Amino acid sequence: MAGVVATRSVILTARGMIAATARIRLPPLAETVGLTLARRTTATPLVWPDDTGRLITRLVLTLDGVTIVLAQGSCSGGIRLDRLGDEIPEYSLQASSYRWVDRVKTSVIALAGVAEVHIEVELVRGTVTTTAGVVVA
Amino acid sequence: MAVAFDAATDVLESAGDGVVSLTHTATGSDRAAFAGNCLIAGTTTTASITYAGVGMAEIWDFLQADGRAQAAYTLAGPSTGAQTVTATCDSGNPDFQVLGVQTMTGVDPTTPAGTPVTASGTTGTTISVTVGSVGADDLVVDQAFFYTPGTSSIGADQTLRNTENPSIYFVRQSSQAGSAGGVMSWDSTDTFTAWLLGAVAFKPAAAAAGWGPLIGLRNNRLVGSPA
């Protein structure tokens, strides 16, 4: 079951600025890591108010001291509608990576002695004020 | 030698801008990569997938009503080590996008994959495609993108490699030894009300040539070992 294990506010005002969470130790049974960002909706007009604000998002794993960007995405501001016309309240990015050890599906997290995750969001343009969450499942 | 599965990595992005990357680590010799991208975004489909900056070859890309699309790409000889794989939609703003990557070893470097097959529909409790001309040493890889209100299950001889559940949908990638044939299927306890399925067989590298008879000169006389 996915769960938010950390949150932080994000206020980015200059291109290239990066907001990151602290590294979070992952339990050996964790398989999926993710991040969430609150998006503006009609009900939450103060979240990410700049429509031009655009971010690059990263899920960063550190496995036994070796750091990799497990996944990277990007998102832009403004009220976002899905194909049914409903407002989307949240951006999310989640990823998993597996190897097969003795024919058993094994997460790269479980293969590491010490596994940690943190997230980064980097401002590409505009300004962004939102809340970020780290998800572990 | 049979094609062998190596590793799998996937990423799901919701409400993004249509460009998503992951880091995948391939190992072994005679490597090949399969990458699939599934999304919902009106008429948007996949524009490209790159592996360590190298463009992969598209083997299918199809779009269903209501904006469901899935594409798959292959590459022979992907770089080893941790590499970035990037999927780019041909226009932005999908509701969600799932990129899944599998690598395998022992693959023919010249013609890594056979002829792909695809199918789609909006009904049935079993969905399947049949890959033709599958050899016992092949590895058949599929990508399924579907919705069903029931409980889905994988074909008996398939091994689940990547799985994501975007919104109400399900994205699955699996593989199956060629010795089990070319049928790739998924079942549900209820109707698959939307589904897109594609599969392709990865072909084995030619067996390494054995040592022939050794022939040489000794004291100006032609000598050799038995063949």
GROMACS .gro file of C-alpha atoms in nm:
model
  364
    1MET     CA    1   0.000   0.000   0.000
    2ALA     CA    2   0.142   0.334  -0.105
    3GLY     CA    3   0.197   0.592   0.162
    4VAL     CA    4   0.328   0.946   0.184
    5VAL     CA    5   0.631   0.932   0.409
    6ALA     CA    6   0.739   1.296   0.389
    7THR     CA    7   0.611   1.629   0.266
    8ARG     CA    8   0.764   1.971   0.219
    9SER     CA    9   0.658   2.306   0.087
   10VAL     CA   10   0.811   2.415  -0.243
   11ILE     CA   11   0.866   2.779  -0.330
   12LEU     CA   12   1.076   2.832  -0.640
   13THR     CA   13   1.118   3.174  -0.792
   14ALA     CA   14   1.425   3.163  -1.016
   15ARG     CA   15   1.506   2.935  -1.306
   16GLY     CA   16   1.740   2.657  -1.201
   17MET     CA   17   1.637   2.664  -0.836
   18ILE     CA   18   1.599   2.314  -0.691
   19ALA     CA   19   1.395   2.205  -0.393
   20ALA     CA   20   1.479   1.864  -0.249
   21THR     CA   21   1.375   1.654   0.043
   22ALA     CA   22   1.616   1.492   0.282
   23ARG     CA   23   1.715   1.134   0.203
   24ILE     CA   24   1.473   0.884   0.347
   25ARG     CA   25   1.587   0.533   0.438
   26LEU     CA   26   1.378   0.275   0.253
   27PRO     CA   27   1.258  -0.047   0.414
   28PRO     CA   28   1.385  -0.364   0.242
   29LEU     CA   29   1.035  -0.456   0.128
   30ALA     CA   30   0.980  -0.124  -0.052
   31GLU     CA   31   0.942  -0.168  -0.427
   32THR     CA   32   0.801   0.159  -0.556
   33VAL     CA   33   0.900   0.516  -0.485
   34GLY     CA   34   0.711   0.822  -0.594
   35LEU     CA   35   0.652   1.191  -0.562
   36THR     CA   36   0.342   1.405  -0.565
   37LEU     CA   37   0.289   1.775  -0.623
   38ALA     CA   38  -0.031   1.958  -0.544
   39ARG     CA   39  -0.183   2.127  -0.850
   40ARG     CA   40  -0.414   2.424  -0.858
   41THR     CA   41  -0.785   2.354  -0.875
   42THR     CA   42  -1.086   2.580  -0.854
   43ALA     CA   43  -1.109   2.489  -0.487
   44THR     CA   44  -0.737   2.557  -0.418
   45PRO     CA   45  -0.656   2.878  -0.609
   46LEU     CA   46  -0.345   2.957  -0.403
   47VAL     CA   47  -0.166   2.638  -0.499
   48TRP     CA   48   0.080   2.687  -0.788
   49PRO     CA   49  -0.095   3.009  -0.898
   50ASP     CA   50   0.146   3.085  -1.186
   51ASP     CA   51   0.022   2.908  -1.500
   52THR     CA   52   0.363   2.954  -1.664
   53GLY     CA   53   0.546   2.777  -1.382
   54ARG     CA   54   0.714   2.462  -1.511
   55LEU     CA   55   0.914   2.201  -1.318
   56ILE     CA   56   1.142   1.909  -1.386
   57THR     CA   57   1.079   1.637  -1.128
   58ARG     CA   58   1.320   1.366  -1.018
   59LEU     CA   59   1.304   1.053  -0.809
   60VAL     CA   60   1.653   0.992  -0.679
   61LEU     CA   61   1.766   0.659  -0.531
   62THR     CA   62   2.088   0.610  -0.340
   63LEU     CA   63   2.179   0.243  -0.325
   64ASP     CA   64   2.480   0.161  -0.108
   65GLY     CA   65   2.612   0.511  -0.167
   66VAL     CA   66   2.558   0.511  -0.544
   67THR     CA   67   2.306   0.771  -0.656
   68ILE     CA   68   2.086   0.734  -0.965
   69VAL     CA   69   1.793   0.935  -1.095
   70LEU     CA   70   1.546   0.649  -1.109
   71ALA     CA   71   1.288   0.857  -1.294
   72GLN     CA   72   1.244   1.206  -1.428
   73GLY     CA   73   0.935   1.387  -1.547
   74SER     CA   74   0.804   1.738  -1.596
   75CYS     CA   75   0.488   1.932  -1.532
   76SER     CA   76   0.341   2.276  -1.584
   77GLY     CA   77   0.106   2.500  -1.390
   78GLY     CA   78  -0.254   2.591  -1.445
   79ILE     CA   79  -0.575   2.405  -1.383
   80ARG     CA   80  -0.541   2.073  -1.559
   81LEU     CA   81  -0.844   1.880  -1.683
   82ASP     CA   82  -0.848   1.511  -1.758
   83ARG     CA   83  -1.015   1.373  -2.069
   84LEU     CA   84  -1.348   1.362  -1.883
   85GLY     CA   85  -1.322   1.731  -1.796
   86ASP     CA   86  -1.247   1.679  -1.429
   87GLU     CA   87  -0.981   1.886  -1.256
   88ILE     CA   88  -0.665   1.693  -1.167
   89PRO     CA   89  -0.559   1.790  -0.813
   90GLU     CA   90  -0.218   1.629  -0.814
   91TYR     CA   91   0.083   1.557  -1.031
   92SER     CA   92   0.256   1.226  -0.958
   93LEU     CA   93   0.561   1.031  -1.067
   94GLN     CA   94   0.637   0.679  -0.945
   95ALA     CA   95   0.884   0.414  -1.050
   96SER     CA   96   1.007   0.061  -0.982
   97SER     CA   97   1.310  -0.139  -1.093
   98TYR     CA   98   1.364  -0.512  -1.069
   99ARG     CA   99   1.620  -0.778  -1.135
  100TRP     CA  100   1.560  -1.150  -1.124
  101VAL     CA  101   1.779  -1.324  -0.868
  102ASP     CA  102   1.762  -1.703  -0.889
  103ARG     CA  103   1.443  -1.650  -1.091
  104VAL     CA  104   1.287  -1.448  -0.811
  105LYS     CA  105   1.166  -1.096  -0.889
  106THR     CA  106   1.371  -0.872  -0.664
  107SER     CA  107   1.354  -0.496  -0.632
  108VAL     CA  108   1.682  -0.310  -0.665
  109ILE     CA  109   1.591  -0.161  -0.327
  110ALA     CA  110   1.602  -0.506  -0.168
  111LEU     CA  111   1.934  -0.580  -0.335
  112ALA     CA  112   2.100  -0.286  -0.162
  113GLY     CA  113   2.231  -0.295   0.190
  114VAL     CA  114   2.125   0.065   0.242
  115ALA     CA  115   1.865   0.220   0.013
  116GLU     CA  116   1.751   0.580   0.036
  117VAL     CA  117   1.523   0.802  -0.169
  118HIS     CA  118   1.481   1.172  -0.207
  119ILE     CA  119   1.297   1.389  -0.455
  120GLU     CA  120   1.405   1.698  -0.642
  121VAL     CA  121   1.201   1.957  -0.828
  122GLU     CA  122   1.380   2.210  -1.048
  123LEU     CA  123   1.225   2.527  -1.179
  124VAL     CA  124   1.239   2.564  -1.556
  125ARG     CA  125   1.031   2.881  -1.593
  126GLY     CA  126   0.786   3.102  -1.407
  127THR     CA  127   0.736   3.055  -1.035
  128VAL     CA  128   0.598   2.763  -0.840
  129THR     CA  129   0.446   2.746  -0.494
  130THR     CA  130   0.315   2.405  -0.400
  131THR     CA  131   0.355   2.108  -0.167
  132ALA     CA  132   0.560   1.801  -0.253
  133GLY     CA  133   0.522   1.453  -0.108
  134VAL     CA  134   0.746   1.145  -0.108
  135VAL     CA  135   0.562   0.816  -0.159
  136VAL     CA  136   0.694   0.471  -0.072
  137ALA     CA  137   0.515   0.145  -0.143
  138MET     CA  138   2.147  -2.055  -2.644
  139ALA     CA  139   1.807  -1.923  -2.547
  140VAL     CA  140   1.732  -1.556  -2.506
  141ALA     CA  141   1.731  -1.479  -2.134
  142PHE     CA  142   1.549  -1.208  -1.944
  143ASP     CA  143   1.776  -0.951  -1.771
  144ALA     CA  144   1.598  -0.664  -1.593
  145ALA     CA  145   1.284  -0.452  -1.588
  146THR     CA  146   1.212  -0.093  -1.491
  147ASP     CA  147   0.901   0.121  -1.522
  148VAL     CA  148   0.772   0.466  -1.445
  149LEU     CA  149   0.423   0.615  -1.426
  150GLU     CA  150   0.364   0.987  -1.458
  151SER     CA  151   0.022   1.147  -1.411
  152ALA     CA  152  -0.067   1.499  -1.524
  153GLY     CA  153   0.278   1.556  -1.671
  154ASP     CA  154   0.406   1.725  -1.985
  155GLY     CA  155   0.456   1.415  -2.200
  156VAL     CA  156   0.828   1.350  -2.157
  157VAL     CA  157   0.931   1.094  -1.900
  158SER     CA  158   1.260   0.919  -1.829
  159LEU     CA  159   1.386   0.633  -1.619
  160THR     CA  160   1.722   0.480  -1.541
  161HIS     CA  161   1.763   0.119  -1.649
  162THR     CA  162   2.064  -0.104  -1.596
  163ALA     CA  163   2.138  -0.376  -1.852
  164THR     CA  164   2.397  -0.649  -1.810
  165GLY     CA  165   2.524  -0.950  -2.003
  166SER     CA  166   2.619  -1.016  -2.364
  167ASP     CA  167   2.422  -0.990  -2.687
  168ARG     CA  168   2.181  -0.754  -2.520
  169ALA     CA  169   1.854  -0.617  -2.656
  170ALA     CA  170   1.597  -0.380  -2.513
  171PHE     CA  171   1.219  -0.359  -2.535
  172ALA     CA  172   1.049  -0.036  -2.432
  173GLY     CA  173   0.679   0.036  -2.425
  174ASN     CA  174   0.487   0.357  -2.370
  175CYS     CA  175   0.116   0.366  -2.280
  176LEU     CA  176  -0.082   0.683  -2.241
  177ILE     CA  177  -0.418   0.853  -2.251
  178ALA     CA  178  -0.419   1.187  -2.424
  179GLY     CA  179  -0.681   1.237  -2.690
  180THR     CA  180  -0.507   1.179  -3.024
  181THR     CA  181  -0.155   1.194  -2.885
  182THR     CA  182   0.073   0.896  -2.940
  183THR     CA  183   0.440   0.826  -2.883
  184ALA     CA  184   0.689   1.030  -3.085
  185SER     CA  185   1.010   0.854  -2.980
  186ILE     CA  186   1.192   0.647  -2.722
  187THR     CA  187   1.565   0.679  -2.674
  188TYR     CA  188   1.802   0.454  -2.480
  189ALA     CA  189   2.119   0.627  -2.362
  190GLY     CA  190   2.048   0.889  -2.627
  191VAL     CA  191   2.017   0.631  -2.906
  192GLY     CA  192   1.687   0.622  -3.092
  193MET     CA  193   1.504   0.292  -3.058
  194ALA     CA  194   1.312   0.137  -3.351
  195GLU     CA  195   0.934   0.158  -3.335
  196ILE     CA  196   0.764  -0.178  -3.382
  197TRP     CA  197   0.408  -0.067  -3.316
  198ASP     CA  198   0.211   0.243  -3.224
  199PHE     CA  199  -0.165   0.234  -3.216
  200LEU     CA  200  -0.446   0.444  -3.085
  201GLN     CA  201  -0.790   0.340  -2.965
  202ALA     CA  202  -1.105   0.546  -2.917
  203ASP     CA  203  -1.113   0.763  -2.605
  204GLY     CA  204  -0.747   0.844  -2.651
  205ARG     CA  205  -0.585   0.522  -2.532
  206ALA     CA  206  -0.253   0.462  -2.707
  207GLN     CA  207   0.037   0.228  -2.674
  208ALA     CA  208   0.366   0.196  -2.858
  209ALA     CA  209   0.666  -0.033  -2.840
  210TYR     CA  210   1.026   0.002  -2.949
  211THR     CA  211   1.330  -0.226  -2.967
  212LEU     CA  212   1.704  -0.177  -2.971
  213ALA     CA  213   1.989  -0.421  -3.029
  214GLY     CA  214   2.301  -0.376  -2.821
  215PRO     CA  215   2.188  -0.121  -2.562
  216SER     CA  216   2.468   0.017  -2.350
  217THR     CA  217   2.549  -0.158  -2.024
  218GLY     CA  218   2.534   0.016  -1.689
  219ALA     CA  219   2.280   0.266  -1.564
  220GLN     CA  220   2.135   0.444  -1.869
  221THR     CA  221   1.855   0.689  -1.926
  222VAL     CA  222   1.554   0.579  -2.131
  223THR     CA  223   1.324   0.861  -2.240
  224ALA     CA  224   0.976   0.844  -2.393
  225THR     CA  225   0.838   1.152  -2.565
  226CYS     CA  226   0.476   1.199  -2.667
  227ASP     CA  227   0.407   1.366  -3.000
  228SER     CA  228   0.216   1.638  -2.823
  229GLY     CA  229   0.204   1.724  -2.458
  230ASN     CA  230  -0.020   1.675  -2.161
  231PRO     CA  231  -0.131   1.311  -2.139
  232ASP     CA  232  -0.355   1.228  -1.847
  233PHE     CA  233  -0.094   0.969  -1.766
  234GLN     CA  234   0.201   0.799  -1.929
  235VAL     CA  235   0.363   0.464  -1.844
  236LEU     CA  236   0.710   0.378  -1.973
  237GLY     CA  237   0.828   0.020  -1.918
  238VAL     CA  238   1.166  -0.120  -2.021
  239GLN     CA  239   1.291  -0.478  -2.035
  240THR     CA  240   1.635  -0.596  -2.138
  241MET     CA  241   1.742  -0.944  -2.234
  242THR     CA  242   2.061  -1.127  -2.327
  243GLY     CA  243   2.160  -1.378  -2.593
  244VAL     CA  244   1.979  -1.186  -2.868
  245ASP     CA  245   2.072  -1.178  -3.237
  246PRO     CA  246   2.248  -0.842  -3.280
  247THR     CA  247   2.147  -0.807  -3.646
  248THR     CA  248   1.779  -0.898  -3.633
  249PRO     CA  249   1.688  -0.886  -3.267
  250ALA     CA  250   1.313  -0.929  -3.304
  251GLY     CA  251   1.065  -1.101  -3.531
  252THR     CA  252   0.737  -0.970  -3.667
  253PRO     CA  253   0.525  -0.801  -3.399
  254VAL     CA  254   0.153  -0.857  -3.363
  255THR     CA  255  -0.108  -0.626  -3.211
  256ALA     CA  256  -0.477  -0.636  -3.136
  257SER     CA  257  -0.732  -0.419  -2.958
  258GLY     CA  258  -1.094  -0.438  -2.857
  259THR     CA  259  -1.368  -0.347  -2.614
  260THR     CA  260  -1.508  -0.683  -2.516
  261GLY     CA  261  -1.416  -1.036  -2.410
  262THR     CA  262  -1.291  -1.195  -2.092
  263THR     CA  263  -0.975  -1.322  -2.260
  264ILE     CA  264  -0.746  -1.108  -2.470
  265SER     CA  265  -0.461  -1.256  -2.667
  266VAL     CA  266  -0.228  -1.225  -2.961
  267THR     CA  267  -0.029  -1.499  -3.130
  268VAL     CA  268   0.324  -1.429  -3.239
  269GLY     CA  269   0.417  -1.636  -3.541
  270SER     CA  270   0.733  -1.836  -3.615
  271VAL     CA  271   0.844  -1.854  -3.253
  272GLY     CA  272   1.147  -2.074  -3.191
  273ALA     CA  273   1.214  -2.264  -2.871
  274ASP     CA  274   1.504  -2.032  -2.786
  275ASP     CA  275   1.308  -1.712  -2.849
  276LEU     CA  276   1.177  -1.489  -2.572
  277VAL     CA  277   0.831  -1.347  -2.641
  278VAL     CA  278   0.756  -1.009  -2.482
  279ASP     CA  279   0.416  -0.844  -2.459
  280GLN     CA  280   0.262  -0.520  -2.342
  281ALA     CA  281  -0.102  -0.505  -2.236
  282PHE     CA  282  -0.296  -0.185  -2.166
  283PHE     CA  283  -0.650  -0.251  -2.051
  284TYR     CA  284  -0.943  -0.179  -1.826
  285THR     CA  285  -1.161  -0.444  -1.672
  286PRO     CA  286  -1.383  -0.422  -1.366
  287GLY     CA  287  -1.289  -0.780  -1.289
  288THR     CA  288  -0.973  -0.940  -1.157
  289SER     CA  289  -0.716  -0.998  -1.430
  290SER     CA  290  -0.469  -1.283  -1.453
  291ILE     CA  291  -0.166  -1.348  -1.667
  292GLY     CA  292  -0.122  -1.631  -1.919
  293ALA     CA  293  -0.001  -1.953  -1.760
  294ASP     CA  294   0.349  -1.952  -1.908
  295GLN     CA  295   0.408  -1.577  -1.891
  296THR     CA  296   0.614  -1.400  -1.625
  297LEU     CA  297   0.503  -1.055  -1.515
  298ARG     CA  298   0.786  -0.804  -1.562
  299ASN     CA  299   0.641  -0.453  -1.528
  300THR     CA  300   0.313  -0.344  -1.376
  301GLU     CA  301   0.146  -0.007  -1.323
  302ASN     CA  302  -0.213   0.089  -1.246
  303PRO     CA  303  -0.275   0.439  -1.381
  304SER     CA  304  -0.617   0.574  -1.290
  305ILE     CA  305  -0.868   0.296  -1.358
  306TYR     CA  306  -0.638   0.125  -1.611
  307PHE     CA  307  -0.379  -0.149  -1.598
  308VAL     CA  308  -0.049  -0.161  -1.784
  309ARG     CA  309   0.135  -0.492  -1.783
  310GLN     CA  310   0.448  -0.622  -1.952
  311SER     CA  311   0.541  -0.988  -1.944
  312SER     CA  312   0.765  -1.236  -2.117
  313GLN     CA  313   0.742  -1.602  -2.207
  314ALA     CA  314   0.998  -1.861  -2.316
  315GLY     CA  315   0.965  -1.947  -2.682
  316SER     CA  316   0.935  -2.314  -2.587
  317ALA     CA  317   0.587  -2.227  -2.455
  318GLY     CA  318   0.481  -2.089  -2.794
  319GLY     CA  319   0.374  -1.751  -2.922
  320VAL     CA  320   0.036  -1.702  -2.758
  321MET     CA  321   0.036  -1.415  -2.508
  322SER     CA  322  -0.288  -1.380  -2.317
  323TRP     CA  323  -0.461  -1.217  -2.023
  324ASP     CA  324  -0.785  -1.326  -1.859
  325SER     CA  325  -1.039  -1.143  -1.647
  326THR     CA  326  -1.327  -1.242  -1.426
  327ASP     CA  327  -1.523  -0.969  -1.608
  328THR     CA  328  -1.516  -0.804  -1.950
  329PHE     CA  329  -1.215  -0.621  -2.083
  330THR     CA  330  -1.406  -0.308  -2.182
  331ALA     CA  331  -1.096  -0.152  -2.337
  332TRP     CA  332  -0.775  -0.324  -2.433
  333LEU     CA  333  -0.469  -0.288  -2.651
  334LEU     CA  334  -0.220  -0.574  -2.667
  335GLY     CA  335   0.104  -0.619  -2.858
  336ALA     CA  336   0.378  -0.882  -2.857
  337VAL     CA  337   0.702  -0.965  -3.031
  338ALA     CA  338   0.958  -1.246  -3.018
  339PHE     CA  339   1.325  -1.172  -2.954
  340LYS     CA  340   1.550  -1.403  -3.154
  341PRO     CA  341   1.860  -1.583  -3.024
  342ALA     CA  342   2.212  -1.501  -3.131
  343ALA     CA  343   2.374  -1.762  -3.351
  344ALA     CA  344   2.568  -2.021  -3.154
  345ALA     CA  345   2.940  -1.946  -3.139
  346ALA     CA  346   3.139  -2.149  -3.388
  347GLY     CA  347   3.339  -2.434  -3.230
  348TRP     CA  348   3.710  -2.489  -3.281
  349GLY     CA  349   3.789  -2.651  -3.612
  350PRO     CA  350   4.092  -2.870  -3.674
  351LEU     CA  351   4.418  -2.697  -3.579
  352ILE     CA  352   4.671  -2.704  -3.858
  353GLY     CA  353   5.025  -2.565  -3.858
  354LEU     CA  354   5.380  -2.618  -3.963
  355ARG     CA  355   5.638  -2.802  -3.756
  356ASN     CA  356   5.984  -2.860  -3.898
  357ASN     CA  357   5.845  -2.752  -4.234
  358ARG     CA  358   5.589  -3.031  -4.224
  359LEU     CA  359   5.218  -2.974  -4.220
  360VAL     CA  360   5.071  -3.106  -3.895
  361GLY     CA  361   4.720  -3.093  -3.751
  362SER     CA  362   4.492  -3.211  -3.480
  363PRO     CA  363   4.199  -3.440  -3.545
  364ALA     CA  364   3.885  -3.254  -3.648
   0.00000   0.00000   0.00000
